[in-house]
Amino acid sequence: MLKQYGHFINGAFVAPLEGEYFESHNPATLETLYEAARGSAADVDAAVEAARRAFENPAWRRMSQTKRGHLLRRLGDLIGENAEELARLETQDNGKLLREMRGQLASVPEYYYYYAGLADKIQGSQIPSNSPDLLNYTQREPLGVVGAITPWNSPLTLTTSKLAPALAAGNTIVIKPSEYTSRTILRVAELTVEAGFPDGVVNVVTGFGAEAGAALVANTTIAKISFTGSTATGSAIAASTAARFIGSTLELGGKSPNIVFEDADVANASMGVVAGIFAAAGQTCIAGSRVFAHRSVYDELLERVSERAKSIVIGDPMDLSTELGPLAFADQRDKVDSYVSLGVSEGANVLTGGTRPKLELPGYFYSPTVLTDVDNSMRVVREEIFGPVAAIMPFDTEEEVLALANDTEYGLAAGVWTKNLSRAHRMASRLEAGTIWVNTYRAMSPMSPRQGFKNSGVGIEHGMESVNEYTRLKSVWINTDEGPVADPFVMRG
Ligand code: NAI
Ligand code: MG
C-alpha cells in the first residue's frame, strides 16, 4: 500500500474533501513513491479559512516580533536536524543529486536564521512634519493570508524564500507546492508546528496548478500571491492579482548570458560555464544557457566545456559519485529533447550530447548538450529550455556582446569572465539583469537581494528589502495640539 499524504491544514494532516489523490514518481527509477492529496477549490478554501482564523488569533497576531524570530530560529534548527531526511525525500521526488541537496540543506536553515534576525527589525519611521503640532509616523503591518505557489526544481529552497519572510512579517500562509514535489514542503509544515507556530499559521494544499493553484489565486481572502515558476503562469497570476488590486512577487524564467572575454582565465571560465548550465541538469531559473565567448578564446572554451560535458557522470542521484541526475519528469525530458531537435532544424550543430543516455536506470536522463552554429535569433537561444543545453556563440567586441546579451525578454542573471576590472564594472552596470556574477556563477545568499528584470519577474526575494514584500505601510497622523480645531472655512491670516 502506497503512503498517502493529506493536505496540512490548521496544524494537522487532513484528507482531501473530494477524496482524490495523485501518484508521485521517482524520476530516476520511475518507481511510484507515494500519493498526495489532489487539492480542489474546497480544500484551498478550507486552508485559506484556517489561515485567516490563525491571522486573527491573538496567539499569532499579538505575538511579539522577538518571539516570531525565536520561532523562525527554532524552525531553522529543526530543518537542520532533519536535513538528511529532507535531502533524501527531495532527491527521490525530483532527481536532484543527493550531494547537491545536502549542500542546499546546509544553507536552508541559514535563510530561517536570517529572517529570524530580521523579524524584530521590521519597523516604521517617524516622518518629518512641517507642522509642529502634527506627529506623523509609519508602521509596517502584515498583509494577512499569503498564497505561495512554488516549483519542483528546488522546492525547499524556493519555498523558504517566501515562507520565512512572510512569517517574519507576521502573515499566515497557504502553500501550493509543485505537483511533482509535495513531500518536503509537507514535512516542513509539520516542523513549523513542532517549532511552536500556532496551528493554521502554515498550511499546505497539494495538487495541480490548474486546480489547487488556480483556486488559491482566485480565493478572495488571499492578500498576496508569491510565485516561482514559468513566465507564462506568472503572467496569468499577475493579471489575476492585478485585477483584484492585490500584490504579487514573481520569480520567473531566464535565458541568462554567461560571457567569456579574451582576457579571462579560460580554465576557470569553462568551469563556470559548466556549473552554470549543467548543475541541477540545467533545471534552474538562473541557468547560464547562452554562452558568449570572445572569438580568440572560443575554440579553447568549446574544447574545455565539451570535454567536461562528455566526462560528466550521469546516473543515480542518490549515488554520491553521480554528477548529473535525471530531469524531473517525462514532459520535461521530452521538452528538452524537442528543443534540441528544433535547434537542429534551425541550423544548430550538436557538438556533444543531444541524446538519451543508455543507463541501467529507466529514468528521464538527458546527456549534457552543447550547441554551436547558433545565433540570438533562434528559438533555441531565445526560449527557456530548463535542461542541460548550452548554446555557445562567438563575439568580437564588448559593445557587440553587450547588445547580444541584453537582446532577450529575460533579465534574471548574467555572468562575466574577465580579469579587466574596468570592464567588469562596465558590464555589471550595463547588463540588464537582476544578478550579475563576475568570475563566478550561481552564488546566492539570504542576505543578497535578487530580482528578475524584464520578463523574469516582479519584486524582491532575499535581503532586507524582501520582508517589505510581505507588509503594507500605514501612515499615521496625530494632532498633538489639544486646542480648538480651526474652522476650515475661516481664512487664517
Ligand atoms: P509552472 O509555472 O506551470 O508551475 C509552477 C507552479 O505553478 C506549480 O506549483 C504549478 O502547479 C503551479 N501552477 C501551474 N499553473 C498554474 C495556474 N494556472 N494557476 C496557479 N498555479 C499554477 O511550471 P511547470 O509546469 O512546472 O514547468 C513548465 C516550465 O516552466 C519548465 O519547463 C520551465 O521552463 C519553467 N519553469 C521555470 C522555473 C524557474 O524557476 N524559472 C521553475 C519551474 C518551471
Ligand atoms: Mg505548468
Coordinates of C-alpha atoms and ligand atoms in Angstrom, one line a residue:
M1 CA 0.0 0.0 0.0
L2 CA 1.4 3.4 -1.0
K3 CA 1.7 6.0 1.7
Q4 CA -1.0 8.7 1.3
Y5 CA -0.4 12.2 2.3
G6 CA -3.3 14.5 3.1
H7 CA -3.2 18.3 3.0
F8 CA -1.7 20.1 6.0
I9 CA -4.3 22.4 7.3
N10 CA -4.7 24.0 10.7
G11 CA -1.8 22.1 12.2
A12 CA -2.7 18.6 11.1
F13 CA -2.9 16.3 8.0
V14 CA -6.4 16.1 6.6
A15 CA -7.9 14.1 3.9
P16 CA -8.9 15.9 0.7
L17 CA -12.6 16.8 0.7
E18 CA -13.2 15.2 -2.6
G19 CA -11.2 12.1 -1.6
E20 CA -8.9 12.2 -4.6
Y21 CA -5.1 11.5 -4.6
F22 CA -2.4 11.5 -7.3
E23 CA 0.8 9.5 -7.6
S24 CA 4.3 10.8 -7.3
H25 CA 7.2 9.1 -9.1
N26 CA 10.9 8.9 -8.7
P27 CA 12.3 10.3 -12.0
A28 CA 15.5 8.2 -11.8
T29 CA 13.9 4.8 -11.1
L30 CA 10.3 5.5 -12.2
E31 CA 9.2 3.8 -9.0
T32 CA 5.9 5.1 -7.6
L33 CA 6.8 6.8 -4.3
Y34 CA 3.5 7.9 -2.6
E35 CA 0.2 9.5 -3.2
A36 CA -0.6 13.1 -2.3
A37 CA -4.0 14.7 -1.9
R38 CA -5.3 16.2 -5.1
G39 CA -6.4 19.6 -3.9
S40 CA -9.7 21.1 -5.0
A41 CA -11.1 24.6 -4.6
A42 CA -12.9 23.4 -1.5
D43 CA -9.6 22.2 0.1
V44 CA -8.0 25.5 -0.8
D45 CA -10.8 27.5 0.7
A46 CA -10.6 25.4 3.9
A47 CA -6.9 26.1 4.1
V48 CA -7.3 29.8 3.5
E49 CA -10.0 29.9 6.1
A50 CA -7.7 28.2 8.6
A51 CA -5.0 30.7 7.8
R52 CA -7.4 33.6 8.1
R53 CA -8.5 32.5 11.6
A54 CA -4.9 32.0 12.6
F55 CA -4.1 35.5 11.4
E56 CA -6.9 36.9 13.7
N57 CA -5.8 34.6 16.6
P58 CA -4.1 36.7 19.3
A59 CA -1.7 33.9 19.8
W60 CA -0.2 34.9 16.5
R61 CA -1.5 38.4 15.9
R62 CA -0.2 39.7 19.3
M63 CA 3.0 37.6 19.4
S64 CA 6.0 39.8 19.8
Q65 CA 8.3 40.3 16.9
T66 CA 11.2 38.9 19.0
K67 CA 9.2 35.8 19.6
R68 CA 8.4 35.4 15.9
G69 CA 12.2 35.5 15.4
H70 CA 12.7 32.8 18.1
L71 CA 10.2 30.5 16.3
L72 CA 11.9 31.0 12.9
R73 CA 15.3 30.2 14.5
R74 CA 13.8 27.1 16.0
L75 CA 12.4 26.1 12.6
G76 CA 15.8 26.5 11.1
D77 CA 17.3 24.3 13.8
L78 CA 14.6 21.6 13.2
I79 CA 15.3 21.7 9.4
G80 CA 19.0 21.3 10.2
E81 CA 18.2 18.3 12.5
N82 CA 16.1 16.7 9.8
A83 CA 18.4 17.7 6.9
E84 CA 19.4 14.2 5.8
E85 CA 15.7 13.0 5.7
L86 CA 14.7 16.2 3.8
A87 CA 17.6 15.9 1.3
R88 CA 16.7 12.3 0.5
L89 CA 13.0 13.0 0.1
E90 CA 13.7 15.8 -2.3
T91 CA 16.2 13.7 -4.3
Q92 CA 13.6 10.9 -4.6
D93 CA 11.0 13.4 -5.7
N94 CA 12.8 15.4 -8.3
G95 CA 16.1 13.6 -9.1
K96 CA 18.4 16.3 -7.8
L97 CA 21.7 15.0 -6.7
L98 CA 21.8 13.9 -3.1
R99 CA 25.2 15.6 -2.7
E100 CA 23.7 18.9 -4.0
M101 CA 20.7 18.5 -1.7
R102 CA 23.0 18.0 1.3
G103 CA 24.6 21.3 0.3
Q104 CA 21.3 23.0 0.0
L105 CA 20.1 21.6 3.3
A106 CA 23.2 23.1 4.9
S107 CA 22.1 26.6 3.7
V108 CA 18.3 26.4 4.1
P109 CA 18.5 26.8 7.9
E110 CA 20.6 30.0 7.3
Y111 CA 17.6 31.5 5.5
Y112 CA 15.5 31.0 8.6
Y113 CA 18.2 32.4 10.8
Y114 CA 18.5 35.4 8.6
Y115 CA 14.8 36.2 8.7
A116 CA 14.7 35.3 12.4
G117 CA 17.2 38.2 12.8
L118 CA 15.0 40.5 10.7
A119 CA 11.7 39.7 12.5
D120 CA 12.3 42.4 15.2
K121 CA 13.7 44.9 12.8
I122 CA 10.6 45.4 10.7
Q123 CA 9.6 48.9 11.7
G124 CA 8.1 52.1 10.5
S125 CA 9.7 55.5 11.0
Q126 CA 8.9 59.0 12.2
I127 CA 8.3 61.3 9.2
P128 CA 9.5 64.9 9.5
S129 CA 6.5 67.2 9.8
N130 CA 6.4 70.9 8.7
S131 CA 3.7 71.5 11.2
P132 CA 4.9 71.5 14.8
D133 CA 1.6 70.1 16.2
L134 CA 1.4 67.2 13.8
L135 CA 3.2 64.0 14.5
N136 CA 3.5 61.7 11.5
Y137 CA 4.8 58.1 11.7
T138 CA 4.6 55.0 9.6
Q139 CA 4.0 51.4 10.7
R140 CA 4.6 48.2 8.7
E141 CA 1.8 45.7 9.1
P142 CA 1.5 42.1 7.9
L143 CA -0.8 41.7 4.8
G144 CA -2.9 38.8 6.1
V145 CA -3.0 35.4 4.3
V146 CA -0.3 35.0 1.7
G147 CA -0.6 32.4 -1.0
A148 CA 2.7 30.8 -2.1
I149 CA 3.0 28.7 -5.3
T150 CA 6.3 27.0 -5.8
P151 CA 8.1 24.9 -8.4
W152 CA 9.8 21.5 -8.4
N153 CA 13.4 22.3 -9.3
S154 CA 14.4 23.4 -5.8
P155 CA 11.2 23.0 -3.7
L156 CA 12.6 23.6 -0.2
T157 CA 14.9 26.5 -1.0
L158 CA 12.4 28.3 -3.2
T159 CA 9.6 27.8 -0.7
T160 CA 11.8 29.0 2.1
S161 CA 12.4 32.3 0.2
K162 CA 8.7 33.0 0.6
L163 CA 7.8 31.2 3.8
A164 CA 10.5 32.8 6.0
P165 CA 9.9 36.5 5.2
A166 CA 6.1 36.0 5.2
L167 CA 6.3 34.6 8.8
A168 CA 8.9 37.1 9.9
A169 CA 6.5 39.9 8.9
G170 CA 3.6 38.3 10.8
N171 CA 1.5 36.8 8.0
T172 CA -0.1 33.4 7.7
I173 CA 0.4 31.3 4.6
V174 CA -1.1 28.7 2.3
I175 CA 1.5 27.0 0.2
K176 CA 0.7 25.1 -3.0
P177 CA 3.8 23.1 -3.9
S178 CA 4.5 21.7 -7.3
E179 CA 2.6 18.5 -8.0
Y180 CA 6.0 16.8 -8.7
T181 CA 7.4 17.6 -5.2
S182 CA 4.9 17.6 -2.4
R183 CA 6.7 15.8 0.4
T184 CA 9.4 18.1 1.7
I185 CA 7.0 21.1 2.0
L186 CA 4.5 18.9 3.9
R187 CA 7.4 17.8 6.2
V188 CA 8.5 21.4 6.8
A189 CA 4.8 22.4 7.6
E190 CA 4.8 19.7 10.2
L191 CA 8.1 21.1 11.6
T192 CA 6.5 24.6 11.9
V193 CA 4.1 23.2 14.5
E194 CA 6.9 21.5 16.3
A195 CA 8.8 24.8 16.3
G196 CA 5.8 26.4 18.1
F197 CA 4.0 28.3 15.3
P198 CA 0.3 28.3 16.2
D199 CA -2.0 25.9 14.2
G200 CA -3.1 27.4 10.9
V201 CA -0.2 29.8 10.5
V202 CA 1.4 27.5 7.9
N203 CA -0.9 25.4 5.6
V204 CA -0.1 23.3 2.6
V205 CA -2.6 22.2 -0.1
T206 CA -1.0 19.8 -2.6
G207 CA -2.3 19.2 -6.1
F208 CA -2.2 20.5 -9.7
G209 CA -1.6 24.0 -10.9
A210 CA -4.8 24.3 -12.9
E211 CA -6.9 23.1 -9.9
A212 CA -5.4 23.9 -6.5
G213 CA -3.0 26.5 -7.8
A214 CA -5.7 28.4 -9.7
A215 CA -8.1 28.1 -6.8
L216 CA -5.5 29.7 -4.5
V217 CA -5.0 32.6 -6.9
A218 CA -8.8 33.1 -7.2
N219 CA -9.5 33.0 -3.5
T220 CA -10.7 36.5 -2.5
T221 CA -9.3 36.3 1.1
I222 CA -5.7 36.0 -0.1
A223 CA -3.8 39.2 0.3
K224 CA -0.9 38.4 -2.0
I225 CA 0.5 35.7 -4.2
S226 CA 4.2 34.9 -4.2
F227 CA 5.1 32.7 -7.1
T228 CA 8.1 31.0 -8.6
G229 CA 7.8 29.2 -11.9
S230 CA 7.3 29.7 -15.6
T231 CA 6.9 33.1 -17.1
A232 CA 3.6 32.0 -18.7
T233 CA 2.0 31.0 -15.4
G234 CA 3.5 34.1 -13.7
S235 CA 1.9 36.3 -16.3
A236 CA -1.5 34.7 -15.7
I237 CA -1.2 35.1 -12.0
A238 CA -0.1 38.8 -12.3
A239 CA -3.2 39.5 -14.5
S240 CA -5.5 37.9 -12.0
T241 CA -4.0 39.6 -8.9
A242 CA -3.8 43.0 -10.6
A243 CA -7.5 42.8 -11.4
R244 CA -8.2 42.5 -7.7
F245 CA -5.6 45.1 -6.6
I246 CA -3.5 42.7 -4.6
G247 CA 0.2 42.3 -5.0
S248 CA 2.3 39.6 -6.3
T249 CA 6.0 38.7 -6.1
L250 CA 7.0 36.7 -9.2
E251 CA 10.3 34.9 -9.7
L252 CA 10.2 33.6 -13.3
G253 CA 12.2 32.2 -16.1
G254 CA 15.5 33.2 -17.6
K255 CA 17.9 32.8 -20.5
S256 CA 20.9 34.1 -18.8
P257 CA 24.1 35.1 -20.7
N258 CA 27.5 33.8 -19.5
I259 CA 30.2 35.9 -21.2
V260 CA 33.8 34.9 -21.5
F261 CA 36.2 37.7 -22.6
E262 CA 39.6 37.3 -24.2
D263 CA 41.3 38.3 -21.0
A264 CA 39.6 35.7 -18.8
D265 CA 41.2 32.7 -17.2
V266 CA 39.6 30.3 -19.7
A267 CA 40.0 27.2 -17.5
N268 CA 38.1 28.9 -14.7
A269 CA 35.5 30.3 -17.1
S270 CA 35.0 26.8 -18.6
M271 CA 34.2 25.5 -15.1
G272 CA 31.8 28.5 -14.6
V273 CA 30.1 27.7 -17.9
V274 CA 29.7 24.0 -17.0
A275 CA 28.4 24.9 -13.5
G276 CA 26.1 27.5 -15.0
I277 CA 24.3 25.1 -17.3
F278 CA 24.8 21.5 -16.2
A279 CA 24.3 21.9 -12.4
A280 CA 20.9 20.5 -11.5
A281 CA 20.7 19.2 -15.1
G282 CA 20.1 22.8 -16.2
Q283 CA 16.8 23.0 -14.3
T284 CA 17.4 26.3 -12.6
C285 CA 16.0 29.7 -13.4
I286 CA 19.5 31.2 -13.3
A287 CA 20.9 28.6 -15.8
G288 CA 23.7 30.3 -17.9
S289 CA 22.1 28.9 -21.1
R290 CA 23.5 31.5 -23.6
V291 CA 27.3 31.3 -23.6
F292 CA 29.2 34.1 -25.4
A293 CA 32.9 33.5 -25.9
H294 CA 35.3 36.0 -27.5
R295 CA 36.5 34.7 -30.8
S296 CA 40.1 34.4 -29.7
V297 CA 39.2 32.0 -26.9
Y298 CA 36.1 30.4 -28.5
D299 CA 37.8 27.2 -29.7
E300 CA 39.6 26.7 -26.4
L301 CA 36.4 27.3 -24.4
L302 CA 34.4 24.9 -26.7
E303 CA 37.0 22.2 -26.3
R304 CA 37.2 22.5 -22.5
V305 CA 33.4 22.7 -22.0
S306 CA 32.6 19.8 -24.3
E307 CA 35.4 17.6 -22.9
R308 CA 34.0 18.2 -19.4
A309 CA 30.4 17.7 -20.6
K310 CA 31.4 14.3 -22.1
S311 CA 33.0 13.2 -18.9
I312 CA 30.1 14.1 -16.6
V313 CA 29.0 11.1 -14.7
I314 CA 25.2 10.5 -15.4
G315 CA 23.3 8.2 -13.1
D316 CA 21.5 7.6 -9.8
P317 CA 21.2 10.9 -8.0
M318 CA 21.5 9.0 -4.7
D319 CA 25.0 7.9 -5.6
L320 CA 27.5 10.4 -4.4
S321 CA 29.7 10.0 -7.4
T322 CA 26.9 11.0 -9.8
E323 CA 27.3 14.4 -11.4
L324 CA 24.1 14.6 -13.4
G325 CA 20.8 13.1 -12.4
P326 CA 17.6 12.8 -14.5
L327 CA 15.2 15.6 -15.5
A328 CA 12.3 15.8 -13.0
F329 CA 9.6 14.3 -15.1
A330 CA 8.8 12.9 -18.6
D331 CA 7.4 16.0 -20.1
Q332 CA 10.4 18.0 -19.0
R333 CA 12.7 15.5 -20.7
D334 CA 10.6 15.5 -23.8
K335 CA 10.6 19.3 -23.8
V336 CA 14.4 19.3 -23.7
D337 CA 14.7 16.7 -26.4
S338 CA 12.3 18.6 -28.7
Y339 CA 14.2 21.9 -28.2
V340 CA 17.4 20.2 -29.3
S341 CA 15.6 18.8 -32.4
L342 CA 14.2 22.3 -33.0
G343 CA 17.7 23.7 -32.7
V344 CA 19.0 21.3 -35.3
S345 CA 16.1 22.2 -37.7
E346 CA 17.1 25.9 -37.2
G347 CA 20.6 25.0 -38.2
A348 CA 22.4 24.3 -34.9
N349 CA 25.2 21.8 -34.7
V350 CA 25.1 19.3 -31.7
L351 CA 28.7 19.4 -30.6
T352 CA 28.1 16.9 -27.8
G353 CA 25.1 15.3 -26.1
G354 CA 21.7 15.6 -27.6
T355 CA 20.8 12.1 -26.6
R356 CA 19.0 10.0 -24.0
P357 CA 21.9 8.1 -22.5
K358 CA 21.6 4.3 -22.1
L359 CA 21.8 3.5 -18.4
E360 CA 20.7 0.8 -16.1
L361 CA 18.1 3.1 -14.6
P362 CA 15.0 3.7 -16.7
G363 CA 14.6 7.4 -15.7
Y364 CA 14.3 10.7 -17.6
F365 CA 18.0 11.2 -18.2
Y366 CA 19.4 13.5 -20.9
S367 CA 23.0 14.0 -21.7
P368 CA 24.8 17.3 -21.3
T369 CA 24.4 19.1 -24.6
V370 CA 26.5 21.8 -26.3
L371 CA 25.0 23.5 -29.4
T372 CA 27.2 25.5 -31.8
D373 CA 26.3 27.3 -35.1
V374 CA 23.6 29.1 -33.2
D375 CA 22.7 32.8 -33.0
N376 CA 20.5 35.0 -30.9
S377 CA 17.6 34.9 -33.3
M378 CA 17.0 31.1 -33.0
R379 CA 14.2 29.9 -30.7
V380 CA 16.6 27.5 -29.0
V381 CA 18.6 30.6 -27.9
R382 CA 15.6 32.8 -27.1
E383 CA 13.4 30.5 -25.1
E384 CA 13.9 28.9 -21.7
I385 CA 14.7 25.2 -22.2
F386 CA 15.2 24.3 -18.5
G387 CA 17.6 21.5 -19.2
P388 CA 21.3 20.7 -19.7
V389 CA 21.6 22.5 -23.1
A390 CA 24.2 25.2 -23.6
A391 CA 24.3 27.4 -26.8
I392 CA 27.8 28.7 -27.3
M393 CA 28.4 31.7 -29.7
P394 CA 31.5 33.7 -30.6
F395 CA 31.7 37.5 -30.4
D396 CA 34.3 40.1 -31.4
T397 CA 33.7 43.3 -29.3
E398 CA 32.4 44.3 -25.9
E399 CA 29.7 46.5 -27.4
E400 CA 28.6 43.7 -29.6
V401 CA 28.3 41.1 -26.8
L402 CA 26.6 43.6 -24.5
A403 CA 23.9 44.2 -27.2
L404 CA 23.5 40.4 -27.7
A405 CA 23.4 39.6 -24.0
N406 CA 20.7 42.2 -23.5
D407 CA 18.7 41.2 -26.5
T408 CA 16.4 38.9 -24.6
E409 CA 12.9 39.1 -23.0
Y410 CA 14.5 37.9 -19.8
G411 CA 16.7 39.6 -17.2
L412 CA 17.4 37.2 -14.3
A413 CA 21.1 36.8 -14.1
A414 CA 24.3 37.2 -16.1
G415 CA 27.9 36.0 -15.8
V416 CA 31.1 37.9 -16.9
W417 CA 34.5 36.3 -17.0
T418 CA 37.4 38.9 -17.3
K419 CA 40.5 40.0 -15.5
N420 CA 39.9 43.6 -16.5
L421 CA 38.5 45.4 -13.5
S422 CA 37.1 48.4 -15.5
R423 CA 35.4 46.0 -17.9
A424 CA 33.9 44.0 -15.1
H425 CA 32.3 47.2 -13.6
R426 CA 31.2 48.4 -17.1
M427 CA 29.5 45.1 -17.8
A428 CA 27.9 44.9 -14.3
S429 CA 26.4 48.3 -14.8
R430 CA 25.2 47.8 -18.4
L431 CA 23.9 44.3 -18.3
E432 CA 20.1 44.2 -17.9
A433 CA 19.7 41.5 -15.2
G434 CA 18.9 41.5 -11.5
T435 CA 22.0 39.5 -10.5
I436 CA 25.5 39.8 -12.1
W437 CA 28.3 37.4 -11.3
V438 CA 31.9 38.3 -12.2
N439 CA 34.4 35.4 -12.3
T440 CA 31.9 33.2 -10.6
Y441 CA 28.4 31.8 -11.3
R442 CA 25.4 30.7 -9.1
A443 CA 26.5 32.5 -5.9
M444 CA 23.4 33.1 -3.7
S445 CA 22.8 34.1 -0.1
P446 CA 19.8 35.0 2.0
M447 CA 21.5 38.4 2.6
S448 CA 21.7 39.3 -1.1
P449 CA 18.5 40.6 -2.8
R450 CA 17.5 39.2 -6.1
Q451 CA 15.1 40.5 -8.5
G452 CA 14.1 39.5 -12.0
F453 CA 14.3 42.3 -14.5
K454 CA 12.1 42.4 -17.6
N455 CA 10.0 39.2 -18.1
S456 CA 12.0 37.4 -15.3
G457 CA 9.8 38.7 -12.5
V458 CA 8.5 41.4 -10.2
G459 CA 9.5 42.1 -6.7
I460 CA 12.5 41.2 -4.5
E461 CA 13.4 38.0 -2.8
H462 CA 16.1 37.7 -0.1
G463 CA 17.9 40.6 1.5
M464 CA 16.5 43.2 3.9
E465 CA 14.0 44.6 1.3
S466 CA 12.3 41.3 0.8
V467 CA 10.3 41.4 4.1
N468 CA 8.7 44.6 2.9
E469 CA 7.1 42.5 0.1
Y470 CA 5.0 40.9 2.9
T471 CA 4.0 44.1 4.7
R472 CA 1.9 47.1 3.9
L473 CA 2.9 50.6 5.0
K474 CA 0.5 52.8 7.0
S475 CA 1.0 56.5 7.6
V476 CA -0.5 57.8 10.9
W477 CA -1.0 61.5 11.7
I478 CA -1.6 62.7 15.3
N479 CA -2.5 66.2 16.2
T480 CA -0.7 66.9 19.5
D481 CA -2.4 70.2 20.0
E482 CA -5.4 69.9 22.3
G483 CA -6.6 73.4 21.4
P484 CA -9.7 74.1 19.2
V485 CA -9.6 72.8 15.7
A486 CA -9.8 75.8 13.4
D487 CA -13.0 76.3 11.3
P488 CA -11.8 75.2 7.8
F489 CA -13.9 78.0 6.1
V490 CA -12.5 80.9 8.1
M491 CA -9.4 82.1 6.2
R492 CA -6.5 82.2 8.5
G493 CA -4.5 85.5 8.4
Ligands
NAI1 P1 4.6 26.2 -13.9 O1 5.0 27.6 -13.8 O2 3.4 25.8 -14.6 O3 4.4 25.6 -12.4 C1 5.0 26.2 -11.2 C2 3.9 26.1 -10.1 O4 2.8 26.8 -10.5 C3 3.5 24.7 -9.8 O5 3.2 24.6 -8.4 C4 2.2 24.6 -10.6 O6 1.3 23.6 -10.0 C5 1.6 26.0 -10.4 N1 0.7 26.3 -11.5 C6 0.7 25.9 -12.8 N2 -0.3 26.5 -13.4 C7 -1.0 27.3 -12.6 C8 -2.1 28.2 -12.6 N3 -2.8 28.3 -13.8 N4 -2.5 28.8 -11.5 C9 -1.8 28.7 -10.4 N5 -0.8 27.9 -10.2 C10 -0.3 27.2 -11.3 O7 5.8 25.3 -14.4 P2 5.9 23.8 -14.8 O8 4.7 23.4 -15.5 O9 6.3 23.0 -13.5 O10 7.1 23.8 -15.7 C11 7.0 24.3 -17.1 C12 8.2 25.1 -17.5 O11 8.3 26.3 -16.7 C13 9.5 24.4 -17.3 O12 9.8 23.6 -18.4 C14 10.4 25.6 -17.2 O13 10.8 26.0 -18.4 C15 9.6 26.6 -16.5 N6 9.9 26.7 -15.0 C16 10.7 27.7 -14.6 C17 11.1 27.8 -13.3 C18 12.0 28.8 -12.9 O14 12.4 28.8 -11.7 N7 12.3 29.7 -13.7 C19 10.6 26.8 -12.3 C20 9.7 25.9 -12.8 C21 9.4 25.8 -14.2
MG2 MG 2.7 24.0 -15.9

